Amino acid sequence: METISRISSMLETARELTLEAAQSAASNRLSSTNASSRGHSVSHIKKLLESRIEREVLDGMRKVISVMYRDEPSFPFFPAVVKNVANPNIEVKKLVYIYLVHQAESEPDLALLSINTIQKSLTDQNPQVRAMALRTMSSIRVPVISQIVSLAIKRGCGDMSPHVRKAAALAIPKCYRLDPNTIPQLIGYLSTLLGDLQYFVAGPAVAAFLEVCPDRIDLIHKHYRSLVKKLVDMDEWSQLSTLRLLTFYARKCFPRKTQRVKKAVTSKGFYDDIDDQDTTEQNGDDEYEVPVLDPDLELLFRSCKLLLQNRNSAVVVSVVRCFLYLAPPEYLTDAVGPLIALLRSPQDMQQIALYNIVAVSLRNPKPFAKYASHFLVHSNEPPHIWRLKLEVLTILFPHFGMHLKGVIISELEHFSQGADPDLVRESVRAIGRCAQSDTSTSSHCLGILLNQITSMDDNLVSESLTVIRHLIQQDPAAHEQTVIQLVKHLGSTTSSDARATIIWLVGEYAGIEPERNFAPDVLRILVKGFADEPEAVKQQIVLLGAKVYLHHLLRNPLKEQPESEPKVEQKYSNEWTDNQDEQKEEEPEQEKQEEEPEDKISLLWRYILLLARYDPSYDLRDRARLYKALLDSPSKTQLANLLLLAPKPVPHVPSPSETRKDLLLGSSTLIVGPDAGLHGLKGYEKLPEWVEPGHEPDAHLREQEKPQVLPEKASMTAGEKLDKALRDHEISVASATKQKAAVQGAATKNKSLSEWLEDEESETEEETESEYEEVTDSEAEDSDEEEEGESEYEEVTDSEDDAEGTQLLTAQPPRNA
């Protein structure tokens, strides 16, 4: 046992040493090859390329490709590489084609030398070589060879291999970009490839169609049904192109049709003899429109449903786009689940999925209501994700139940008290949008916002007050106590924006009844600290004073205000001049004024004008001068009323993505915006409008053409003719036996017993005669076989005699010798 364990341990150590040696050898080999490939000179690489050994040529081409992709100069190898175009090794040929495509544009003259060899490869027996040659020829961007490329595409369209036909379809856009004048020929090739039986040929043909001639819808009619049936089997990129084409095609060729249907009447009369017409008259208004789908359009929807489980997120979004713009709502309901499933993707794909979810929910939000938990914000999410989630929650908020509404509002309240100022701001705005969209929760949202006014975070307070102002403006009469509550917090609020918002709201309530008017008292308190307020607050104080004074003038129109105004000017001038004569003249007037004291609101307004006159802000002084000129005389009160007391529009804060609502779903413009770039994004196309009923193309155009039955001589081979003859013979024999059986069956019905016995005797006689004939036939066959054997023996002997004669002739010497 000890020897066995010792041997096993030795084997284990030997195995470990072998593995370590193999690893070190592999690392040394890789390092040596990298060093040699980088250290080899141009002459050495050229020598490898000009070698007659395929292994050395392949090694040289690999070095050239590595030099090329390291962004080092590879032009010196061009002539040596071009010589290897005709190399029979397919690996060498691949590398040569890669080099030609990469360098042909910089050296077009040398690249033309390889065109003839590439053309010869188009007729190679290997379909991979033919497809590769066609792909290379179309990728060489030399305009001189556009017609040669066109002819190569024509040959590829009729090739037996589907891989070559696919290469021809992919070469059509390249040829079009190379020379747009070849478009008539390319359209003919496209019409052939669109009807190809192979799905991986039809997909690239559709992509080429969208790039070369997307307006030629007439080419799609006869291939529409076949493309829809091949849609499931295509690869992802072909499915994207085909879905885009079919969506545009459906808008241009299928009009929107609806049918009015009456609701089913379940209630019946108490008596059975009640006329049914009375019930129909009563329920005649219970009609609704139902969309009527074309059978071809419904075929497209059934095929698209199978793609909702696709692994590619772009295909899922394309199917949702098809259902959103074409199908009834029930189809979109089935597509919402796969669209929500994309939120489990990485963050970059998750952002694109959220943009598309926002675009769909703006049009039809109900199907997303049961997926509310997927849009709750997580603390570790980046801003571009939680912004979109908050937007989706506010859009779907009216369609949630009361429990979910409470959960969402509590979540928003939690995030509004966080440390991130952007998240705080967006959460408060989201609370405001929820209150605006659902009036049943507006009081609860308003209470949450009022509680946040006492926060120490100025950002939270100012944003909350802005949202409160929007909510109050929706129904000012019902929020009088709310404004009074805000005024109570005016002394404890230090944010300038928050104070300015509260003062503006007080000014909106300056025109209520004098018994309940609190605006003059608020103005009196604010004027005491006017000099210490920020400029934004000072502007609102002056505006509040102008509104209070204007309401006072409107309530007391009989007082002559213009007489007292000059006295104010004279009073101001007395403070700036030392003219004693003017002071003596004004003393009697001041005595009269003391005899008739002015009201407190007028004095308060003059005091505000006096404070604003000496303020260091130019803007504030100009505003005060403007308000003073408006309220100077009773004749200008109408203009002041129009300027200061005009009804304010009710603010409605839309969703941030409302401007992108009309953008096409699944497009990059939906993410980056319509104005991205210097002149906007290129390549964006809007979805066409529905075709009007009566202007759509005929449905018979979408019927596939039946294959023409050609004459047998031209269309059938000898084997096919033989098979057809056998089938016809079997059919004729079967029909003859059926007829004979029918005749015999009809005859046997009327036979008597004696006739039956006679038929049996005749059948036995016929059987004996047939057996005798078979025996004689077998004997005759045996005799024939004996004769054939004798004839074969004679032929063999004759051939042997002939061989001996030829040998003798060759053995005899010539007579002349």
PDB file of C-alpha atoms in Angstrom, residues 160-384:
ATOM      1  CA  MET A 160     -28.032  29.286 -56.101  1.00  0.00           C
ATOM      2  CA  SER A 161     -26.544  29.914 -52.659  1.00  0.00           C
ATOM      3  CA  PRO A 162     -28.675  32.043 -50.278  1.00  0.00           C
ATOM      4  CA  HIS A 163     -25.508  33.389 -48.631  1.00  0.00           C
ATOM      5  CA  VAL A 164     -24.452  34.944 -51.933  1.00  0.00           C
ATOM      6  CA  ARG A 165     -27.908  36.427 -52.405  1.00  0.00           C
ATOM      7  CA  LYS A 166     -27.695  37.889 -48.911  1.00  0.00           C
ATOM      8  CA  ALA A 167     -24.335  39.450 -49.806  1.00  0.00           C
ATOM      9  CA  ALA A 168     -25.971  40.894 -52.938  1.00  0.00           C
ATOM     10  CA  ALA A 169     -28.737  42.450 -50.837  1.00  0.00           C
ATOM     11  CA  LEU A 170     -26.192  44.006 -48.476  1.00  0.00           C
ATOM     12  CA  ALA A 171     -24.188  45.328 -51.447  1.00  0.00           C
ATOM     13  CA  ILE A 172     -27.126  47.284 -52.913  1.00  0.00           C
ATOM     14  CA  PRO A 173     -26.903  50.258 -50.465  1.00  0.00           C
ATOM     15  CA  LYS A 174     -23.132  50.404 -50.935  1.00  0.00           C
ATOM     16  CA  CYS A 175     -23.520  50.568 -54.693  1.00  0.00           C
ATOM     17  CA  TYR A 176     -26.159  53.278 -54.301  1.00  0.00           C
ATOM     18  CA  ARG A 177     -23.854  55.379 -52.125  1.00  0.00           C
ATOM     19  CA  LEU A 178     -21.048  54.782 -54.609  1.00  0.00           C
ATOM     20  CA  ASP A 179     -23.100  55.931 -57.621  1.00  0.00           C
ATOM     21  CA  PRO A 180     -26.729  57.116 -57.167  1.00  0.00           C
ATOM     22  CA  ASN A 181     -27.289  56.896 -60.927  1.00  0.00           C
ATOM     23  CA  THR A 182     -27.510  53.109 -60.680  1.00  0.00           C
ATOM     24  CA  ILE A 183     -30.811  53.285 -58.788  1.00  0.00           C
ATOM     25  CA  PRO A 184     -33.015  51.996 -61.699  1.00  0.00           C
ATOM     26  CA  GLN A 185     -30.975  48.812 -61.861  1.00  0.00           C
ATOM     27  CA  LEU A 186     -30.872  48.452 -58.069  1.00  0.00           C
ATOM     28  CA  ILE A 187     -34.653  48.749 -57.791  1.00  0.00           C
ATOM     29  CA  GLY A 188     -35.004  45.806 -60.140  1.00  0.00           C
ATOM     30  CA  TYR A 189     -32.619  43.761 -58.031  1.00  0.00           C
ATOM     31  CA  LEU A 190     -34.553  44.706 -54.887  1.00  0.00           C
ATOM     32  CA  SER A 191     -37.872  43.588 -56.359  1.00  0.00           C
ATOM     33  CA  THR A 192     -36.286  40.175 -56.946  1.00  0.00           C
ATOM     34  CA  LEU A 193     -34.654  39.845 -53.530  1.00  0.00           C
ATOM     35  CA  LEU A 194     -37.730  40.970 -51.566  1.00  0.00           C
ATOM     36  CA  GLY A 195     -39.546  37.883 -52.765  1.00  0.00           C
ATOM     37  CA  ASP A 196     -36.736  35.486 -51.922  1.00  0.00           C
ATOM     38  CA  LEU A 197     -37.854  32.294 -50.205  1.00  0.00           C
ATOM     39  CA  GLN A 198     -35.048  32.463 -47.622  1.00  0.00           C
ATOM     40  CA  TYR A 199     -35.805  34.676 -44.627  1.00  0.00           C
ATOM     41  CA  PHE A 200     -32.163  35.695 -44.122  1.00  0.00           C
ATOM     42  CA  VAL A 201     -32.131  37.074 -47.675  1.00  0.00           C
ATOM     43  CA  ALA A 202     -35.429  38.960 -47.411  1.00  0.00           C
ATOM     44  CA  GLY A 203     -34.313  40.759 -44.213  1.00  0.00           C
ATOM     45  CA  PRO A 204     -31.238  42.467 -45.721  1.00  0.00           C
ATOM     46  CA  ALA A 205     -33.318  43.224 -48.812  1.00  0.00           C
ATOM     47  CA  VAL A 206     -35.795  45.136 -46.625  1.00  0.00           C
ATOM     48  CA  ALA A 207     -32.939  47.087 -45.009  1.00  0.00           C
ATOM     49  CA  ALA A 208     -31.599  47.955 -48.473  1.00  0.00           C
ATOM     50  CA  PHE A 209     -35.088  49.010 -49.565  1.00  0.00           C
ATOM     51  CA  LEU A 210     -35.420  51.427 -46.643  1.00  0.00           C
ATOM     52  CA  GLU A 211     -32.143  53.082 -47.579  1.00  0.00           C
ATOM     53  CA  VAL A 212     -32.391  53.127 -51.364  1.00  0.00           C
ATOM     54  CA  CYS A 213     -36.071  53.737 -52.195  1.00  0.00           C
ATOM     55  CA  PRO A 214     -38.292  53.887 -49.077  1.00  0.00           C
ATOM     56  CA  ASP A 215     -41.123  55.611 -50.986  1.00  0.00           C
ATOM     57  CA  ARG A 216     -41.630  52.814 -53.517  1.00  0.00           C
ATOM     58  CA  ILE A 217     -44.423  51.108 -51.601  1.00  0.00           C
ATOM     59  CA  ASP A 218     -45.661  49.511 -54.819  1.00  0.00           C
ATOM     60  CA  LEU A 219     -42.745  47.069 -54.621  1.00  0.00           C
ATOM     61  CA  ILE A 220     -43.985  45.736 -51.273  1.00  0.00           C
ATOM     62  CA  HIS A 221     -47.584  44.869 -52.181  1.00  0.00           C
ATOM     63  CA  LYS A 222     -46.984  41.401 -53.589  1.00  0.00           C
ATOM     64  CA  HIS A 223     -44.364  40.570 -50.937  1.00  0.00           C
ATOM     65  CA  TYR A 224     -46.322  41.852 -47.907  1.00  0.00           C
ATOM     66  CA  ARG A 225     -47.727  38.532 -46.717  1.00  0.00           C
ATOM     67  CA  SER A 226     -44.516  36.623 -47.266  1.00  0.00           C
ATOM     68  CA  LEU A 227     -42.551  39.228 -45.282  1.00  0.00           C
ATOM     69  CA  VAL A 228     -45.035  39.002 -42.413  1.00  0.00           C
ATOM     70  CA  LYS A 229     -44.713  35.217 -42.322  1.00  0.00           C
ATOM     71  CA  LYS A 230     -40.904  35.363 -42.407  1.00  0.00           C
ATOM     72  CA  LEU A 231     -40.760  37.990 -39.656  1.00  0.00           C
ATOM     73  CA  VAL A 232     -40.488  35.487 -36.806  1.00  0.00           C
ATOM     74  CA  ASP A 233     -37.527  33.611 -38.349  1.00  0.00           C
ATOM     75  CA  MET A 234     -35.417  36.660 -39.204  1.00  0.00           C
ATOM     76  CA  ASP A 235     -32.451  37.846 -37.168  1.00  0.00           C
ATOM     77  CA  GLU A 236     -32.841  40.838 -34.855  1.00  0.00           C
ATOM     78  CA  TRP A 237     -31.508  43.478 -37.252  1.00  0.00           C
ATOM     79  CA  SER A 238     -33.746  42.245 -40.062  1.00  0.00           C
ATOM     80  CA  GLN A 239     -36.721  42.205 -37.706  1.00  0.00           C
ATOM     81  CA  LEU A 240     -36.101  45.861 -36.819  1.00  0.00           C
ATOM     82  CA  SER A 241     -36.002  46.898 -40.475  1.00  0.00           C
ATOM     83  CA  THR A 242     -39.037  44.812 -41.391  1.00  0.00           C
ATOM     84  CA  LEU A 243     -41.119  46.102 -38.470  1.00  0.00           C
ATOM     85  CA  ARG A 244     -40.281  49.677 -39.394  1.00  0.00           C
ATOM     86  CA  LEU A 245     -41.203  49.059 -43.033  1.00  0.00           C
ATOM     87  CA  LEU A 246     -44.466  47.294 -42.185  1.00  0.00           C
ATOM     88  CA  THR A 247     -45.476  50.041 -39.731  1.00  0.00           C
ATOM     89  CA  PHE A 248     -45.047  52.696 -42.421  1.00  0.00           C
ATOM     90  CA  TYR A 249     -46.721  50.438 -44.972  1.00  0.00           C
ATOM     91  CA  ALA A 250     -49.773  49.897 -42.742  1.00  0.00           C
ATOM     92  CA  ARG A 251     -50.298  53.641 -42.302  1.00  0.00           C
ATOM     93  CA  LYS A 252     -50.182  54.186 -46.072  1.00  0.00           C
ATOM     94  CA  CYS A 253     -52.240  51.183 -47.192  1.00  0.00           C
ATOM     95  CA  PHE A 254     -54.783  50.343 -44.447  1.00  0.00           C
ATOM     96  CA  PRO A 255     -57.361  53.058 -43.606  1.00  0.00           C
ATOM     97  CA  ARG A 256     -58.856  53.320 -40.147  1.00  0.00           C
ATOM     98  CA  LYS A 257     -62.306  51.759 -40.137  1.00  0.00           C
ATOM     99  CA  THR A 258     -64.763  51.715 -37.256  1.00  0.00           C
ATOM    100  CA  GLN A 259     -68.157  50.184 -36.732  1.00  0.00           C
ATOM    101  CA  ARG A 260     -70.853  51.293 -34.337  1.00  0.00           C
ATOM    102  CA  VAL A 261     -72.023  48.466 -32.098  1.00  0.00           C
ATOM    103  CA  LYS A 262     -74.849  48.495 -29.593  1.00  0.00           C
ATOM    104  CA  LYS A 263     -74.300  47.270 -26.089  1.00  0.00           C
ATOM    105  CA  ALA A 264     -75.930  43.981 -25.209  1.00  0.00           C
ATOM    106  CA  VAL A 265     -79.275  44.468 -23.364  1.00  0.00           C
ATOM    107  CA  THR A 266     -79.504  42.021 -20.481  1.00  0.00           C
ATOM    108  CA  SER A 267     -82.703  43.289 -18.863  1.00  0.00           C
ATOM    109  CA  LYS A 268     -86.036  42.034 -20.195  1.00  0.00           C
ATOM    110  CA  GLY A 269     -89.587  43.123 -19.690  1.00  0.00           C
ATOM    111  CA  PHE A 270     -91.778  41.608 -17.020  1.00  0.00           C
ATOM    112  CA  TYR A 271     -94.245  40.407 -19.606  1.00  0.00           C
ATOM    113  CA  ASP A 272     -93.200  38.349 -22.587  1.00  0.00           C
ATOM    114  CA  ASP A 273     -95.471  40.205 -24.984  1.00  0.00           C
ATOM    115  CA  ILE A 274     -93.571  43.492 -24.685  1.00  0.00           C
ATOM    116  CA  ASP A 275     -92.374  44.657 -28.068  1.00  0.00           C
ATOM    117  CA  ASP A 276     -88.600  44.458 -28.609  1.00  0.00           C
ATOM    118  CA  GLN A 277     -88.615  47.784 -30.430  1.00  0.00           C
ATOM    119  CA  ASP A 278     -89.372  49.636 -27.212  1.00  0.00           C
ATOM    120  CA  THR A 279     -86.225  48.242 -25.576  1.00  0.00           C
ATOM    121  CA  THR A 280     -84.092  49.168 -28.578  1.00  0.00           C
ATOM    122  CA  GLU A 281     -85.435  52.712 -28.538  1.00  0.00           C
ATOM    123  CA  GLN A 282     -84.611  53.057 -24.868  1.00  0.00           C
ATOM    124  CA  ASN A 283     -81.084  51.741 -25.347  1.00  0.00           C
ATOM    125  CA  GLY A 284     -80.426  53.409 -28.668  1.00  0.00           C
ATOM    126  CA  ASP A 285     -77.822  55.734 -27.142  1.00  0.00           C
ATOM    127  CA  ASP A 286     -75.715  52.856 -25.788  1.00  0.00           C
ATOM    128  CA  GLU A 287     -73.582  52.580 -28.902  1.00  0.00           C
ATOM    129  CA  TYR A 288     -69.840  52.647 -29.158  1.00  0.00           C
ATOM    130  CA  GLU A 289     -67.350  52.451 -31.979  1.00  0.00           C
ATOM    131  CA  VAL A 290     -65.311  49.302 -32.516  1.00  0.00           C
ATOM    132  CA  PRO A 291     -62.276  49.289 -34.826  1.00  0.00           C
ATOM    133  CA  VAL A 292     -62.551  47.022 -37.833  1.00  0.00           C
ATOM    134  CA  LEU A 293     -59.237  45.383 -38.718  1.00  0.00           C
ATOM    135  CA  ASP A 294     -58.180  44.402 -42.186  1.00  0.00           C
ATOM    136  CA  PRO A 295     -57.251  40.682 -42.399  1.00  0.00           C
ATOM    137  CA  ASP A 296     -53.758  41.524 -43.642  1.00  0.00           C
ATOM    138  CA  LEU A 297     -53.250  43.980 -40.769  1.00  0.00           C
ATOM    139  CA  GLU A 298     -54.465  41.400 -38.261  1.00  0.00           C
ATOM    140  CA  LEU A 299     -51.970  38.940 -39.751  1.00  0.00           C
ATOM    141  CA  LEU A 300     -49.214  41.433 -38.931  1.00  0.00           C
ATOM    142  CA  PHE A 301     -50.412  41.782 -35.333  1.00  0.00           C
ATOM    143  CA  ARG A 302     -50.439  38.022 -34.811  1.00  0.00           C
ATOM    144  CA  SER A 303     -46.866  37.763 -36.086  1.00  0.00           C
ATOM    145  CA  CYS A 304     -45.753  40.664 -33.892  1.00  0.00           C
ATOM    146  CA  LYS A 305     -47.170  39.041 -30.775  1.00  0.00           C
ATOM    147  CA  LEU A 306     -44.675  36.214 -31.165  1.00  0.00           C
ATOM    148  CA  LEU A 307     -41.799  38.710 -31.027  1.00  0.00           C
ATOM    149  CA  LEU A 308     -42.652  40.039 -27.557  1.00  0.00           C
ATOM    150  CA  GLN A 309     -40.471  37.338 -25.999  1.00  0.00           C
ATOM    151  CA  ASN A 310     -37.463  38.339 -28.095  1.00  0.00           C
ATOM    152  CA  ARG A 311     -34.103  38.670 -26.355  1.00  0.00           C
ATOM    153  CA  ASN A 312     -33.379  41.949 -28.133  1.00  0.00           C
ATOM    154  CA  SER A 313     -34.874  44.984 -26.389  1.00  0.00           C
ATOM    155  CA  ALA A 314     -35.009  46.997 -29.629  1.00  0.00           C
ATOM    156  CA  VAL A 315     -37.302  44.378 -31.192  1.00  0.00           C
ATOM    157  CA  VAL A 316     -39.648  44.571 -28.193  1.00  0.00           C
ATOM    158  CA  VAL A 317     -39.787  48.377 -28.472  1.00  0.00           C
ATOM    159  CA  SER A 318     -40.484  48.097 -32.215  1.00  0.00           C
ATOM    160  CA  VAL A 319     -43.397  45.747 -31.549  1.00  0.00           C
ATOM    161  CA  VAL A 320     -44.768  48.180 -28.947  1.00  0.00           C
ATOM    162  CA  ARG A 321     -44.459  50.963 -31.523  1.00  0.00           C
ATOM    163  CA  CYS A 322     -46.412  48.882 -34.025  1.00  0.00           C
ATOM    164  CA  PHE A 323     -49.182  48.217 -31.504  1.00  0.00           C
ATOM    165  CA  LEU A 324     -49.280  51.820 -30.254  1.00  0.00           C
ATOM    166  CA  TYR A 325     -49.702  53.444 -33.655  1.00  0.00           C
ATOM    167  CA  LEU A 326     -51.678  50.742 -35.476  1.00  0.00           C
ATOM    168  CA  ALA A 327     -53.492  48.290 -33.203  1.00  0.00           C
ATOM    169  CA  PRO A 328     -56.493  48.520 -30.865  1.00  0.00           C
ATOM    170  CA  PRO A 329     -55.793  49.010 -27.127  1.00  0.00           C
ATOM    171  CA  GLU A 330     -56.032  45.304 -26.262  1.00  0.00           C
ATOM    172  CA  TYR A 331     -52.900  44.548 -28.284  1.00  0.00           C
ATOM    173  CA  LEU A 332     -50.975  47.266 -26.442  1.00  0.00           C
ATOM    174  CA  THR A 333     -52.060  45.775 -23.115  1.00  0.00           C
ATOM    175  CA  ASP A 334     -50.326  42.508 -24.045  1.00  0.00           C
ATOM    176  CA  ALA A 335     -47.121  44.373 -24.917  1.00  0.00           C
ATOM    177  CA  VAL A 336     -46.828  46.367 -21.679  1.00  0.00           C
ATOM    178  CA  GLY A 337     -45.451  43.434 -19.655  1.00  0.00           C
ATOM    179  CA  PRO A 338     -42.454  42.748 -21.953  1.00  0.00           C
ATOM    180  CA  LEU A 339     -41.767  46.492 -22.056  1.00  0.00           C
ATOM    181  CA  ILE A 340     -41.705  46.666 -18.249  1.00  0.00           C
ATOM    182  CA  ALA A 341     -39.377  43.650 -18.206  1.00  0.00           C
ATOM    183  CA  LEU A 342     -36.715  45.781 -19.901  1.00  0.00           C
ATOM    184  CA  LEU A 343     -36.283  47.675 -16.610  1.00  0.00           C
ATOM    185  CA  ARG A 344     -34.229  44.725 -15.369  1.00  0.00           C
ATOM    186  CA  SER A 345     -31.586  45.522 -17.986  1.00  0.00           C
ATOM    187  CA  PRO A 346     -28.396  47.546 -17.370  1.00  0.00           C
ATOM    188  CA  GLN A 347     -28.761  51.251 -16.661  1.00  0.00           C
ATOM    189  CA  ASP A 348     -28.112  52.465 -20.200  1.00  0.00           C
ATOM    190  CA  MET A 349     -30.824  50.200 -21.631  1.00  0.00           C
ATOM    191  CA  GLN A 350     -33.026  50.951 -18.639  1.00  0.00           C
ATOM    192  CA  GLN A 351     -32.929  54.661 -19.449  1.00  0.00           C
ATOM    193  CA  ILE A 352     -34.006  54.048 -23.058  1.00  0.00           C
ATOM    194  CA  ALA A 353     -36.792  51.750 -21.864  1.00  0.00           C
ATOM    195  CA  LEU A 354     -38.021  54.432 -19.421  1.00  0.00           C
ATOM    196  CA  TYR A 355     -38.104  57.069 -22.168  1.00  0.00           C
ATOM    197  CA  ASN A 356     -40.269  54.783 -24.274  1.00  0.00           C
ATOM    198  CA  ILE A 357     -42.479  53.920 -21.297  1.00  0.00           C
ATOM    199  CA  VAL A 358     -43.033  57.637 -20.668  1.00  0.00           C
ATOM    200  CA  ALA A 359     -43.968  58.169 -24.322  1.00  0.00           C
ATOM    201  CA  VAL A 360     -46.453  55.282 -24.253  1.00  0.00           C
ATOM    202  CA  SER A 361     -47.957  56.264 -20.890  1.00  0.00           C
ATOM    203  CA  LEU A 362     -48.618  59.802 -22.100  1.00  0.00           C
ATOM    204  CA  ARG A 363     -50.956  58.294 -24.716  1.00  0.00           C
ATOM    205  CA  ASN A 364     -52.373  55.283 -22.880  1.00  0.00           C
ATOM    206  CA  PRO A 365     -51.495  55.138 -19.157  1.00  0.00           C
ATOM    207  CA  LYS A 366     -54.035  52.567 -17.914  1.00  0.00           C
ATOM    208  CA  PRO A 367     -52.126  49.361 -18.831  1.00  0.00           C
ATOM    209  CA  PHE A 368     -49.158  50.471 -16.682  1.00  0.00           C
ATOM    210  CA  ALA A 369     -51.190  50.943 -13.475  1.00  0.00           C
ATOM    211  CA  LYS A 370     -50.577  47.417 -12.166  1.00  0.00           C
ATOM    212  CA  TYR A 371     -46.795  47.813 -12.489  1.00  0.00           C
ATOM    213  CA  ALA A 372     -46.469  50.709 -10.025  1.00  0.00           C
ATOM    214  CA  SER A 373     -43.881  48.946  -7.861  1.00  0.00           C
ATOM    215  CA  HIS A 374     -41.405  48.883 -10.770  1.00  0.00           C
ATOM    216  CA  PHE A 375     -41.254  52.705 -10.798  1.00  0.00           C
ATOM    217  CA  LEU A 376     -40.485  53.328  -7.150  1.00  0.00           C
ATOM    218  CA  VAL A 377     -37.221  55.214  -6.732  1.00  0.00           C
ATOM    219  CA  HIS A 378     -34.217  53.494  -5.159  1.00  0.00           C
ATOM    220  CA  SER A 379     -31.642  55.429  -3.205  1.00  0.00           C
ATOM    221  CA  ASN A 380     -28.695  54.213  -5.289  1.00  0.00           C
ATOM    222  CA  GLU A 381     -30.109  55.139  -8.695  1.00  0.00           C
ATOM    223  CA  PRO A 382     -28.482  57.874 -10.832  1.00  0.00           C
ATOM    224  CA  PRO A 383     -30.383  61.093 -11.601  1.00  0.00           C
ATOM    225  CA  HIS A 384     -31.274  60.196 -15.206  1.00  0.00           C
TER     226      HIS A 384
END
